[in-house]
Tab-separated table of C-alpha atoms in Angstrom:
chain	number	residue	atom	x	y	z
A	6	HIS	CA	10.902	39.658	9.736
A	7	GLU	CA	10.983	43.161	8.143
A	8	ASN	CA	14.151	44.910	8.007
A	9	THR	CA	13.810	48.795	8.514
A	10	GLY	CA	17.419	49.714	9.271
A	11	LEU	CA	20.199	50.751	6.722
A	12	GLN	CA	19.987	47.872	4.124
A	13	SER	CA	19.923	47.849	0.181
A	14	GLN	CA	17.328	45.379	-1.265
A	15	PRO	CA	18.634	42.751	-3.463
A	16	PRO	CA	18.213	42.708	-7.171
A	17	PRO	CA	14.952	40.724	-8.095
A	18	GLU	CA	16.786	38.003	-9.728
A	19	GLU	CA	18.370	37.083	-6.322
A	20	GLN	CA	15.439	36.653	-4.241
A	21	ASN	CA	14.838	33.118	-3.021
A	22	TYR	CA	11.479	31.819	-2.440
A	23	GLY	CA	12.835	28.564	-1.304
A	24	ALA	CA	13.801	27.296	2.303
A	25	THR	CA	15.726	30.491	3.092
A	26	ALA	CA	15.466	34.042	2.006
A	27	ALA	CA	17.829	35.683	-0.334
A	28	HIS	CA	21.221	36.982	1.401
A	29	VAL	CA	21.581	40.814	1.543
A	30	ARG	CA	24.728	42.778	1.659
A	31	GLN	CA	25.046	44.657	4.927
A	32	ARG	CA	27.045	47.832	5.976
A	33	PRO	CA	29.810	47.190	8.289
A	34	PHE	CA	28.177	46.364	11.762
A	35	ALA	CA	25.024	48.048	10.617
A	36	SER	CA	22.409	47.961	13.250
A	37	VAL	CA	19.231	46.220	12.115
A	38	SER	CA	15.669	47.014	13.523
A	39	CYS	CA	13.197	44.202	13.268
A	40	LEU	CA	9.601	43.528	14.175
A	41	CYS	CA	10.150	41.358	17.107
A	42	TRP	CA	9.576	37.795	17.049
A	43	ASN	CA	8.163	36.016	19.856
A	44	GLY	CA	7.607	32.536	18.670
A	45	PRO	CA	5.283	31.110	16.159
A	46	ALA	CA	2.232	33.274	15.303
A	47	LYS	CA	-1.644	31.979	14.796
A	48	GLY	CA	-1.187	32.144	11.297
A	49	ASP	CA	1.894	29.311	11.152
A	50	TYR	CA	-0.297	26.769	12.986
A	51	LEU	CA	-2.768	27.647	10.487
A	52	VAL	CA	-0.528	27.318	7.609
A	53	THR	CA	0.551	24.042	9.063
A	54	ALA	CA	-2.956	22.612	9.054
A	55	VAL	CA	-3.800	23.424	5.459
A	56	LEU	CA	-0.710	21.670	4.882
A	57	CYS	CA	-1.504	18.684	6.893
A	58	TYR	CA	-5.014	18.908	5.350
A	59	VAL	CA	-3.244	18.443	1.829
A	60	ASN	CA	-1.124	15.879	2.997
A	61	LEU	CA	-4.053	13.874	4.153
A	62	ILE	CA	-5.946	13.985	0.847
A	63	ASN	CA	-2.494	13.184	-1.069
A	64	PHE	CA	-1.974	10.069	0.673
A	65	MET	CA	-5.581	9.086	0.303
A	66	ASP	CA	-5.591	9.378	-3.389
A	67	TRP	CA	-2.159	7.635	-3.041
A	68	PHE	CA	-3.729	4.315	-1.580
A	69	ILE	CA	-7.153	4.206	-3.498
A	70	VAL	CA	-5.985	1.854	-5.904
A	71	PRO	CA	-4.962	-0.735	-3.340
A	72	GLY	CA	-7.944	-0.227	-1.464
A	73	ILE	CA	-9.770	-1.472	-4.515
A	74	LEU	CA	-6.809	-3.938	-5.941
A	75	LEU	CA	-9.079	-6.840	-6.373
A	76	ASP	CA	-12.095	-5.257	-8.277
A	77	ILE	CA	-9.311	-3.328	-10.764
A	78	GLN	CA	-7.183	-6.589	-11.262
A	79	LYS	CA	-10.547	-8.334	-12.106
A	80	TYR	CA	-11.885	-5.397	-14.296
A	81	PHE	CA	-8.931	-4.778	-16.578
A	82	LYS	CA	-8.024	-8.534	-16.307
A	83	LEU	CA	-4.465	-8.051	-14.882
A	84	SER	CA	-1.981	-10.701	-13.448
A	85	ASP	CA	-0.189	-10.224	-10.316
A	86	GLY	CA	2.835	-8.653	-12.059
A	87	ASP	CA	0.718	-6.013	-14.067
A	88	THR	CA	-1.099	-5.179	-11.009
A	89	GLY	CA	2.145	-4.673	-9.076
A	90	LEU	CA	3.305	-2.426	-12.169
A	91	LEU	CA	0.321	-0.137	-11.807
A	92	GLN	CA	1.368	1.150	-8.480
A	93	THR	CA	4.895	1.041	-10.145
A	94	VAL	CA	4.003	3.497	-12.912
A	95	PHE	CA	2.512	6.214	-10.143
A	96	ILE	CA	5.788	5.848	-8.154
A	97	VAL	CA	8.302	6.233	-11.011
A	98	CYS	CA	6.491	9.251	-12.633
A	99	TYR	CA	6.299	10.677	-8.652
A	100	MET	CA	9.854	10.101	-8.077
A	101	VAL	CA	11.194	11.660	-11.564
A	102	ALA	CA	9.392	14.828	-11.063
A	103	ALA	CA	10.316	15.309	-7.647
A	104	PRO	CA	14.009	16.590	-8.148
A	105	VAL	CA	12.474	18.994	-11.159
A	106	PHE	CA	10.124	20.293	-8.267
A	107	GLY	CA	12.686	20.628	-5.711
A	108	TYR	CA	14.912	22.682	-7.907
A	109	LEU	CA	12.099	24.799	-8.824
A	110	SER	CA	10.933	25.530	-5.186
A	111	ASP	CA	14.346	26.464	-3.896
A	112	ARG	CA	14.405	29.147	-6.344
A	113	TYR	CA	10.823	30.343	-7.318
A	114	ASN	CA	7.432	30.769	-6.003
A	115	ARG	CA	6.449	27.755	-3.773
A	116	LYS	CA	2.805	28.519	-3.319
A	117	ILE	CA	2.253	28.936	-7.336
A	118	ILE	CA	3.860	25.422	-7.511
A	119	LEU	CA	1.876	23.960	-4.967
A	120	GLY	CA	-1.313	25.212	-6.131
A	121	ALA	CA	-0.537	23.917	-9.914
A	122	GLY	CA	0.250	20.522	-8.525
A	123	ILE	CA	-3.032	20.134	-6.466
A	124	PHE	CA	-5.141	21.336	-9.434
A	125	PHE	CA	-3.120	18.633	-11.853
A	126	TRP	CA	-3.684	15.597	-9.739
A	127	SER	CA	-7.285	16.362	-8.654
A	128	GLY	CA	-8.164	16.805	-12.342
A	129	VAL	CA	-6.271	13.612	-13.673
A	130	THR	CA	-7.866	11.457	-10.734
A	131	LEU	CA	-11.332	12.600	-11.697
A	132	GLY	CA	-10.886	11.821	-15.363
A	133	SER	CA	-9.470	8.394	-14.400
A	134	SER	CA	-12.689	7.441	-12.730
A	135	PHE	CA	-14.255	7.337	-16.353
A	136	VAL	CA	-11.747	4.864	-18.081
A	137	SER	CA	-13.339	1.880	-19.541
A	138	GLU	CA	-11.895	-1.708	-19.211
A	139	LEU	CA	-10.832	-1.423	-22.940
A	140	TYR	CA	-8.607	1.102	-22.252
A	141	TYR	CA	-6.391	0.021	-19.390
A	142	TRP	CA	-3.405	1.687	-20.839
A	143	ILE	CA	-5.147	5.033	-20.375
A	144	PHE	CA	-5.682	4.247	-16.605
A	145	PHE	CA	-2.083	3.200	-16.018
A	146	ILE	CA	-0.883	6.883	-17.666
A	147	SER	CA	-3.330	8.774	-15.523
A	148	ARG	CA	-1.783	7.132	-12.413
A	149	GLY	CA	1.477	8.333	-13.740
A	150	LEU	CA	0.307	11.893	-14.218
A	151	VAL	CA	-1.196	11.753	-10.743
A	152	GLY	CA	2.329	10.901	-9.164
A	153	ILE	CA	3.924	13.736	-10.992
A	154	GLY	CA	1.237	16.412	-9.412
A	155	THR	CA	1.716	14.933	-6.063
A	156	ALA	CA	5.500	15.494	-6.392
A	157	SER	CA	5.024	18.950	-6.427
A	158	TYR	CA	3.308	18.916	-2.892
A	159	SER	CA	5.650	16.451	-1.095
A	160	THR	CA	8.935	18.167	-1.972
A	161	ILE	CA	7.756	21.632	-0.977
A	162	ALA	CA	5.365	20.998	2.105
A	163	PRO	CA	8.296	20.185	4.902
A	164	THR	CA	10.627	22.931	3.818
A	165	ILE	CA	7.772	25.339	4.571
A	166	ILE	CA	6.763	23.889	8.065
A	167	ALA	CA	10.587	23.756	8.694
A	168	ASP	CA	10.567	27.851	7.876
A	169	LEU	CA	7.850	28.486	10.346
A	170	PHE	CA	9.294	26.959	13.303
A	171	GLU	CA	12.507	26.605	15.234
A	172	GLU	CA	14.168	23.261	16.171
A	173	GLY	CA	12.281	22.078	19.046
A	174	LYS	CA	8.695	23.048	17.954
A	175	ARG	CA	9.788	22.085	14.124
A	176	THR	CA	10.081	18.443	15.509
A	177	THR	CA	6.783	18.612	16.878
A	178	MET	CA	4.822	20.007	14.009
A	179	LEU	CA	6.719	17.794	11.518
A	180	SER	CA	5.320	14.889	13.651
A	181	ILE	CA	1.774	15.983	13.262
A	182	PHE	CA	2.458	16.568	9.480
A	183	TYR	CA	3.884	13.109	9.055
A	184	ILE	CA	1.021	11.337	11.096
A	185	PHE	CA	-1.152	12.311	8.049
A	186	ILE	CA	0.751	10.099	5.905
A	187	PRO	CA	-0.407	6.698	7.629
A	188	VAL	CA	-3.822	8.402	8.456
A	189	GLY	CA	-4.352	9.234	4.631
A	190	SER	CA	-3.014	5.845	3.568
A	191	GLY	CA	-5.525	4.305	5.869
A	192	LEU	CA	-8.224	6.637	4.670
A	193	GLY	CA	-7.706	5.796	1.343
A	194	TYR	CA	-8.455	2.231	1.679
A	195	VAL	CA	-11.650	2.720	3.977
A	196	LEU	CA	-12.730	5.379	1.217
A	197	ALA	CA	-12.022	2.977	-1.738
A	198	ALA	CA	-13.557	0.252	-0.151
A	199	GLY	CA	-16.666	1.986	1.160
A	200	MET	CA	-17.616	3.740	-1.939
A	201	ALA	CA	-17.185	0.715	-3.574
A	202	ASP	CA	-19.473	-1.164	-1.129
A	203	ILE	CA	-22.299	1.797	-1.117
A	204	THR	CA	-22.280	2.330	-5.089
A	205	GLY	CA	-21.385	-1.110	-6.333
A	206	ASP	CA	-18.992	0.648	-8.642
A	207	TRP	CA	-15.399	1.027	-7.785
A	208	HIS	CA	-14.944	4.089	-10.155
A	209	TRP	CA	-16.673	6.179	-7.673
A	210	ALA	CA	-13.778	5.916	-5.386
A	211	PHE	CA	-11.688	8.334	-7.513
A	212	ARG	CA	-14.306	11.147	-7.440
A	213	VAL	CA	-14.061	12.018	-3.972
A	214	THR	CA	-10.661	13.195	-3.441
A	215	PRO	CA	-10.832	15.565	-6.337
A	216	CYS	CA	-13.353	17.818	-4.611
A	217	MET	CA	-11.329	17.780	-1.588
A	218	GLY	CA	-8.662	18.706	-3.603
A	219	GLY	CA	-10.427	21.615	-4.774
A	220	LEU	CA	-11.053	23.028	-1.228
A	221	ALA	CA	-7.399	22.421	-0.475
A	222	LEU	CA	-6.601	24.839	-3.192
A	223	VAL	CA	-8.671	27.447	-1.951
A	224	LEU	CA	-7.541	27.277	1.343
A	225	LEU	CA	-4.015	27.170	-0.229
A	226	ILE	CA	-4.593	30.372	-2.223
A	227	LEU	CA	-6.334	32.266	0.912
A	228	LEU	CA	-3.697	31.188	3.900
A	229	VAL	CA	-0.410	29.952	2.779
A	230	PRO	CA	2.375	32.864	1.920
A	231	HIS	CA	4.084	33.104	-0.865
A	232	ARG	CA	7.327	32.773	0.767
A	233	THR	CA	8.799	32.079	4.244
A	234	GLN	CA	12.175	32.765	5.916
A	235	ARG	CA	13.637	30.177	8.301
A	236	LYS	CA	13.556	31.181	12.064
A	237	THR	CA	16.730	30.789	13.732
A	238	ALA	CA	18.325	31.807	17.338
A	239	ALA	CA	18.983	35.188	15.470
A	240	HIS	CA	15.322	35.810	15.653
A	241	ARG	CA	15.536	35.176	19.238
A	242	ALA	CA	18.170	37.447	19.671
A	243	LEU	CA	16.024	40.314	17.805
A	244	SER	CA	12.719	39.631	19.968
A	245	ILE	CA	15.083	40.456	23.086
A	246	SER	CA	16.879	43.517	22.016
A	247	GLY	CA	15.301	44.412	18.919
A	248	THR	CA	18.776	44.887	17.358
A	249	ILE	CA	21.671	42.671	15.953
A	250	ARG	CA	25.022	43.403	14.864
A	251	VAL	CA	26.100	42.100	11.655
A	252	ALA	CA	29.691	41.162	10.938
A	253	PRO	CA	31.336	43.108	7.940
A	254	GLU	CA	31.773	40.945	4.916
A	255	LYS	CA	35.466	40.352	3.411
A	256	PRO	CA	36.368	42.818	0.731
A	257	GLY	CA	35.728	41.277	-2.913
A	258	VAL	CA	33.418	38.606	-1.543
A	259	GLN	CA	29.708	38.475	-3.020
A	260	ARG	CA	27.413	36.291	-1.273
A	261	THR	CA	24.696	34.589	-3.024
A	262	ALA	CA	21.800	32.711	-2.035
A	263	LYS	CA	21.966	30.482	-5.200
A	264	THR	CA	23.842	27.616	-6.260
A	265	THR	CA	23.748	25.318	-9.067
A	266	TRP	CA	21.990	22.036	-9.051
A	267	CYS	CA	24.995	20.062	-9.651
A	268	GLN	CA	26.758	21.828	-6.998
A	269	ASP	CA	23.908	20.798	-4.292
A	270	VAL	CA	23.948	17.365	-5.382
A	271	VAL	CA	27.938	17.060	-4.833
A	272	SER	CA	27.541	18.596	-1.555
A	273	LEU	CA	24.792	16.303	-0.305
A	274	ALA	CA	26.711	12.984	-1.792
A	275	LYS	CA	29.582	14.017	0.607
A	276	ASN	CA	27.258	14.131	3.594
A	277	TRP	CA	27.179	10.624	4.883
A	278	SER	CA	24.246	10.896	7.273
A	279	PHE	CA	22.016	11.997	4.486
A	280	VAL	CA	23.336	9.153	2.109
A	281	TRP	CA	23.009	6.561	4.891
A	282	SER	CA	19.642	7.757	6.402
A	283	SER	CA	18.219	7.957	3.009
A	284	LEU	CA	19.177	4.434	2.226
A	285	GLY	CA	17.541	3.376	5.468
A	286	LEU	CA	14.617	5.420	4.346
A	287	THR	CA	14.683	3.381	0.771
A	288	ALA	CA	14.313	-0.025	2.929
A	289	MET	CA	11.349	1.834	4.736
A	290	ALA	CA	9.781	2.562	1.314
A	291	PHE	CA	10.299	-0.813	-0.227
A	292	VAL	CA	8.620	-2.609	2.789
A	293	THR	CA	5.493	-0.083	3.239
A	294	GLY	CA	5.001	-0.138	-0.848
A	295	ALA	CA	4.894	-3.579	-0.940
A	296	LEU	CA	2.602	-4.050	2.202
A	297	GLY	CA	0.390	-1.240	0.953
A	298	VAL	CA	-0.199	-2.767	-2.291
A	299	TRP	CA	-0.216	-6.366	-1.533
A	300	VAL	CA	-1.452	-7.142	2.018
A	301	PRO	CA	-5.424	-6.920	1.551
A	302	LEU	CA	-5.085	-9.408	-1.539
A	303	PHE	CA	-2.590	-11.340	0.474
A	304	LEU	CA	-4.932	-11.685	3.275
A	305	TYR	CA	-7.994	-12.565	0.995
A	306	ARG	CA	-5.906	-15.473	-0.363
A	307	ALA	CA	-5.266	-16.745	3.036
A	308	GLN	CA	-8.882	-16.707	4.082
A	309	VAL	CA	-9.914	-18.601	0.813
A	310	VAL	CA	-7.137	-21.382	1.695
A	311	GLN	CA	-8.736	-21.492	5.139
A	312	GLY	CA	-12.501	-21.407	3.994
A	313	ILE	CA	-13.219	-18.333	5.648
A	314	VAL	CA	-14.232	-16.476	2.420
A	315	SER	CA	-15.546	-17.792	-1.055
A	316	PRO	CA	-13.348	-16.916	-4.123
A	317	CYS	CA	-14.452	-13.827	-5.635
A	318	LEU	CA	-15.156	-14.748	-9.338
A	319	GLN	CA	-18.028	-12.994	-10.874
A	320	GLU	CA	-19.645	-10.977	-7.921
A	321	PRO	CA	-18.265	-7.709	-6.453
A	322	CYS	CA	-15.239	-8.294	-4.013
A	323	ASN	CA	-15.667	-8.501	-0.427
A	324	SER	CA	-13.664	-5.238	0.587
A	325	SER	CA	-13.778	-6.130	4.665
A	326	ASN	CA	-9.706	-6.654	4.340
A	327	SER	CA	-9.182	-3.227	2.967
A	328	LEU	CA	-11.359	-1.722	5.595
A	329	ILE	CA	-9.546	-3.478	8.419
A	330	PHE	CA	-6.116	-2.992	7.141
A	331	GLY	CA	-7.037	0.597	6.150
A	332	GLY	CA	-8.117	1.250	10.354
A	333	ILE	CA	-5.070	-0.663	11.448
A	334	THR	CA	-3.049	1.677	9.058
A	335	ILE	CA	-4.396	4.578	10.504
A	336	GLY	CA	-4.163	3.505	14.155
A	337	THR	CA	-0.638	2.410	14.250
A	338	GLY	CA	0.664	5.459	12.219
A	339	ILE	CA	-0.994	7.795	14.694
A	340	LEU	CA	0.347	6.022	17.537
A	341	GLY	CA	3.672	5.354	15.916
A	342	VAL	CA	4.754	8.834	14.826
A	343	ILE	CA	3.702	10.381	18.026
A	344	ALA	CA	5.790	7.360	19.796
A	345	GLY	CA	8.780	8.295	17.544
A	346	ALA	CA	8.825	11.915	18.098
A	347	GLU	CA	8.522	11.523	21.920
A	348	ALA	CA	11.250	9.159	22.248
A	349	ALA	CA	13.573	11.195	20.017
A	350	ARG	CA	12.853	14.209	22.221
A	351	ARG	CA	13.522	12.205	25.317
A	352	LEU	CA	16.562	10.412	24.125
A	353	ARG	CA	18.227	13.181	22.636
A	354	LYS	CA	18.865	14.634	25.990
A	355	ILE	CA	21.111	11.894	26.776
A	356	ASN	CA	22.175	10.596	23.352
A	357	ASN	CA	23.454	12.693	20.524
A	358	LYS	CA	22.914	9.697	18.218
A	359	ALA	CA	19.456	9.081	19.434
A	360	ASP	CA	17.571	9.721	16.146
A	361	PRO	CA	19.148	7.181	13.801
A	362	LEU	CA	19.504	4.421	16.769
A	363	ILE	CA	15.696	4.605	17.108
A	364	CYS	CA	15.135	4.329	13.452
A	365	ALA	CA	17.468	0.986	13.475
A	366	THR	CA	15.688	-0.362	16.434
A	367	SER	CA	12.316	0.101	14.954
A	368	MET	CA	13.258	-1.575	11.621
A	369	PHE	CA	14.778	-4.496	13.134
A	370	ILE	CA	11.552	-5.063	15.366
A	371	SER	CA	9.352	-4.536	12.247
A	372	ALA	CA	11.200	-7.003	10.139
A	373	LEU	CA	10.647	-9.595	12.928
A	374	CYS	CA	6.749	-8.751	13.214
A	375	LEU	CA	6.242	-8.733	9.416
A	376	TYR	CA	8.183	-12.298	8.867
A	377	THR	CA	6.155	-13.956	11.831
A	378	ALA	CA	2.636	-12.450	10.127
A	379	LEU	CA	3.718	-14.419	7.011
A	380	MET	CA	4.276	-17.542	8.834
A	381	VAL	CA	1.294	-17.674	10.552
A	382	ALA	CA	-1.112	-16.684	7.683
A	383	GLN	CA	-2.622	-19.858	6.678
A	384	ALA	CA	-3.133	-20.707	10.311
A	385	ASN	CA	-4.444	-17.999	12.108
A	386	ILE	CA	-6.369	-15.130	10.590
A	387	LEU	CA	-6.237	-12.919	13.657
A	388	SER	CA	-2.493	-13.392	14.733
A	389	THR	CA	-1.661	-12.322	11.153
A	390	PHE	CA	-3.435	-9.105	11.520
A	391	ILE	CA	-1.972	-8.304	15.033
A	392	PHE	CA	1.681	-8.794	13.754
A	393	ILE	CA	0.972	-6.747	10.678
A	394	ALA	CA	-0.028	-4.230	12.800
A	395	PHE	CA	2.962	-4.411	15.227
A	396	GLY	CA	5.028	-4.373	12.075
A	397	GLU	CA	3.587	-1.233	10.706
A	398	LEU	CA	3.685	0.405	13.937
A	399	PHE	CA	7.153	0.023	14.279
A	400	LEU	CA	7.779	1.128	10.847
A	401	SER	CA	5.821	4.389	11.725
A	402	VAL	CA	8.032	5.007	14.482
A	403	ASN	CA	10.673	6.282	11.539
A	404	TRP	CA	8.543	8.877	9.465
A	405	ALA	CA	8.989	12.203	11.466
A	406	VAL	CA	12.427	11.125	12.816
A	407	VAL	CA	13.832	10.593	9.638
A	408	THR	CA	12.814	13.892	8.120
A	409	ASP	CA	14.123	15.153	11.286
A	410	ILE	CA	17.643	14.096	10.657
A	411	LEU	CA	17.474	15.389	6.946
A	412	LEU	CA	16.596	18.923	8.497
A	413	TYR	CA	19.319	19.393	10.695
A	414	VAL	CA	22.002	17.704	8.866
A	415	VAL	CA	21.497	19.603	5.562
A	416	THR	CA	21.634	23.522	5.467
A	417	PRO	CA	18.571	25.057	4.899
A	418	ARG	CA	19.249	26.536	1.392
A	419	ARG	CA	19.618	22.901	-0.027
A	420	GLN	CA	16.675	21.200	1.776
A	421	SER	CA	14.221	21.178	-0.830
A	422	THR	CA	16.856	19.770	-3.267
A	423	ALA	CA	17.858	17.453	-0.414
A	424	ILE	CA	14.057	16.149	0.094
A	425	ALA	CA	13.621	15.808	-4.052
A	426	LEU	CA	16.686	13.819	-4.031
A	427	GLN	CA	15.647	11.658	-1.213
A	428	ILE	CA	12.155	11.246	-2.797
A	429	LEU	CA	14.026	10.184	-6.196
A	430	VAL	CA	16.268	7.718	-4.590
A	431	THR	CA	13.804	6.388	-1.915
A	432	HIS	CA	11.327	5.410	-4.603
A	433	LEU	CA	13.550	4.492	-7.241
A	434	LEU	CA	15.304	1.924	-5.168
A	435	GLY	CA	12.277	1.217	-2.788
A	436	ASP	CA	8.329	1.340	-3.403
A	437	ALA	CA	8.627	1.820	-7.140
A	438	GLY	CA	9.833	-1.510	-7.805
A	439	SER	CA	8.744	-3.531	-4.474
A	440	PRO	CA	5.084	-3.831	-5.500
A	441	TYR	CA	5.964	-5.042	-9.254
A	442	LEU	CA	8.975	-7.181	-7.814
A	443	ILE	CA	6.464	-8.907	-5.383
A	444	GLY	CA	4.057	-9.683	-8.290
A	445	ILE	CA	6.537	-10.987	-10.554
A	446	ILE	CA	7.969	-13.437	-8.258
A	447	ALA	CA	4.390	-14.628	-7.266
A	448	ASN	CA	3.939	-15.080	-11.091
A	449	ALA	CA	6.849	-16.990	-11.471
A	450	ILE	CA	6.030	-19.288	-8.360
A	451	GLN	CA	2.777	-19.983	-10.046
A	452	ALA	CA	4.114	-20.550	-13.417
A	453	LYS	CA	6.361	-23.784	-11.922
A	454	ASN	CA	3.411	-25.188	-10.253
A	455	VAL	CA	-0.392	-26.623	-10.812
A	456	PRO	CA	-2.719	-23.564	-10.813
A	457	SER	CA	-4.694	-23.482	-7.537
A	458	PHE	CA	-6.003	-21.163	-4.709
A	459	GLN	CA	-3.225	-22.905	-2.424
A	460	TRP	CA	-0.399	-21.858	-4.717
A	461	SER	CA	-1.914	-18.559	-5.324
A	462	PHE	CA	-1.598	-18.217	-1.911
A	463	TRP	CA	1.849	-19.768	-1.100
A	464	SER	CA	3.224	-17.709	-4.018
A	465	MET	CA	2.441	-14.429	-2.386
A	466	GLN	CA	3.665	-15.323	0.989
A	467	TYR	CA	7.144	-16.762	-0.192
A	468	SER	CA	7.570	-13.489	-2.592
A	469	PHE	CA	6.557	-11.307	0.783
A	470	ILE	CA	9.656	-12.691	2.737
A	471	VAL	CA	11.750	-10.386	0.496
A	472	CYS	CA	10.289	-7.673	2.703
A	473	ALA	CA	11.436	-8.964	6.001
A	474	PHE	CA	15.014	-9.319	4.879
A	475	VAL	CA	15.003	-5.595	3.267
A	476	GLY	CA	13.880	-4.242	6.528
A	477	VAL	CA	17.048	-5.717	8.302
A	478	PHE	CA	19.042	-3.959	5.541
A	479	GLY	CA	17.168	-0.760	6.611
A	480	GLY	CA	18.154	-1.228	10.247
A	481	VAL	CA	21.948	-1.551	9.123
A	482	PHE	CA	21.811	1.616	7.260
A	483	PHE	CA	20.532	3.443	9.971
A	484	LEU	CA	23.205	2.244	12.279
A	485	LEU	CA	25.852	3.640	9.936
A	486	THR	CA	23.986	6.731	10.137
A	487	SER	CA	24.887	7.254	14.021
A	488	PHE	CA	28.602	6.946	12.924
A	489	TYR	CA	28.347	10.514	11.186
A	490	ILE	CA	25.437	12.376	12.193
A	491	GLU	CA	27.203	14.385	15.186
A	492	GLU	CA	29.868	15.667	12.722
A	493	ASP	CA	27.323	16.384	9.815
A	494	ARG	CA	24.968	18.126	12.418
A	495	LYS	CA	27.754	20.638	13.519
A	496	GLU	CA	28.869	21.012	9.826
A	497	ALA	CA	25.392	22.134	8.872
A	498	GLU	CA	24.780	24.457	11.843
A	499	LYS	CA	27.866	26.512	10.537
């Protein structure tokens, strides 16, 4: 909104391009006239659509590697441990860069940061498609650089949406935004497997998302504003009366929109709802990271043991499992996010602790489904697909709900930093290590037994059981969140 009353402008260094606009000093009980705000404008929905599109291609690029993992493993001659390390490099660079971008986006122009990140990861992804088998280390480095570019977007985009919409509408828009995580992930599998089948060369899978990234960059420049301001109840008051009375400041107190990064971190560490929900999200990330990388390969090995498919030794590998798993990820992701948001919307009316309780319940059910899928894999592939689908469905229930928890238990001026820290913790302890951990456990089991297709399958099956237990821990963390969420929400609203 635009101030036209008696008000002095803050100096340029105090302006904030983050989740909240810079505070300005008001004369005692000044009458401030504003352009009335009557709800989200069409432009707000258009900006959200652009951010959703970027989120789509962001996660498509993220899951191209798992979609053609068999081909990449064979091309570079990688063991299971080294194959898992490939995704770990991506996640580690992503999580290390996230706090940097969170700090910058709370203080500087978010549009420039977003644009630079999209341009960077699109260019690196395109370049990685030309790496030969003799330089596998360059391919590893390129995935790490893509992770850095991706971090710039994932840290900033949710806070822009939070700025554009009030609480009720905000949950809906964030739900739509987070639908594109599983949709993009699933399309990443489909794109990778489809391009490998059509062209006969898996390298072409890395040449599609950079073109989509170029379009995203153009839309970002044309449609996304340089800065936004959080819309709150004060805006509703302005839309009714056109003026609002501002209380005088205490003498000698200077208000500022800026705090140091260390101060933000200390404050967030004292917010137990943020801490426990972040640990719950870490368990989710651990499970989804391991599933995303290894499930198509696990299903392939189960089918080889059952005699359904022949071993992939020389010819291009069959990508049907990636295509099916991609479709499952898309469908369960859409249904899960919508169901989670709707359940949260309804249950909040009767229970203020509904959000963390929904997350806890879904984590427990998901862990049970995934464990069952592992146990029936050698006997029945169809049942395995069904239980994996239910496991992913209940994991997807939590995506938008967890983010909404963060946005109402953390003050707006710390939200980009909070999201960045959450990214750092969840990936450091979650999906940064889970693909590699599953791989090295499988390697250790194989090393102690006679090499065979049977033990190749069993090693993956036994290592995957870790995910089921981590899912149970995630449910416990969300239960702990429910003990603090009411108090922390009231504190943030102050």
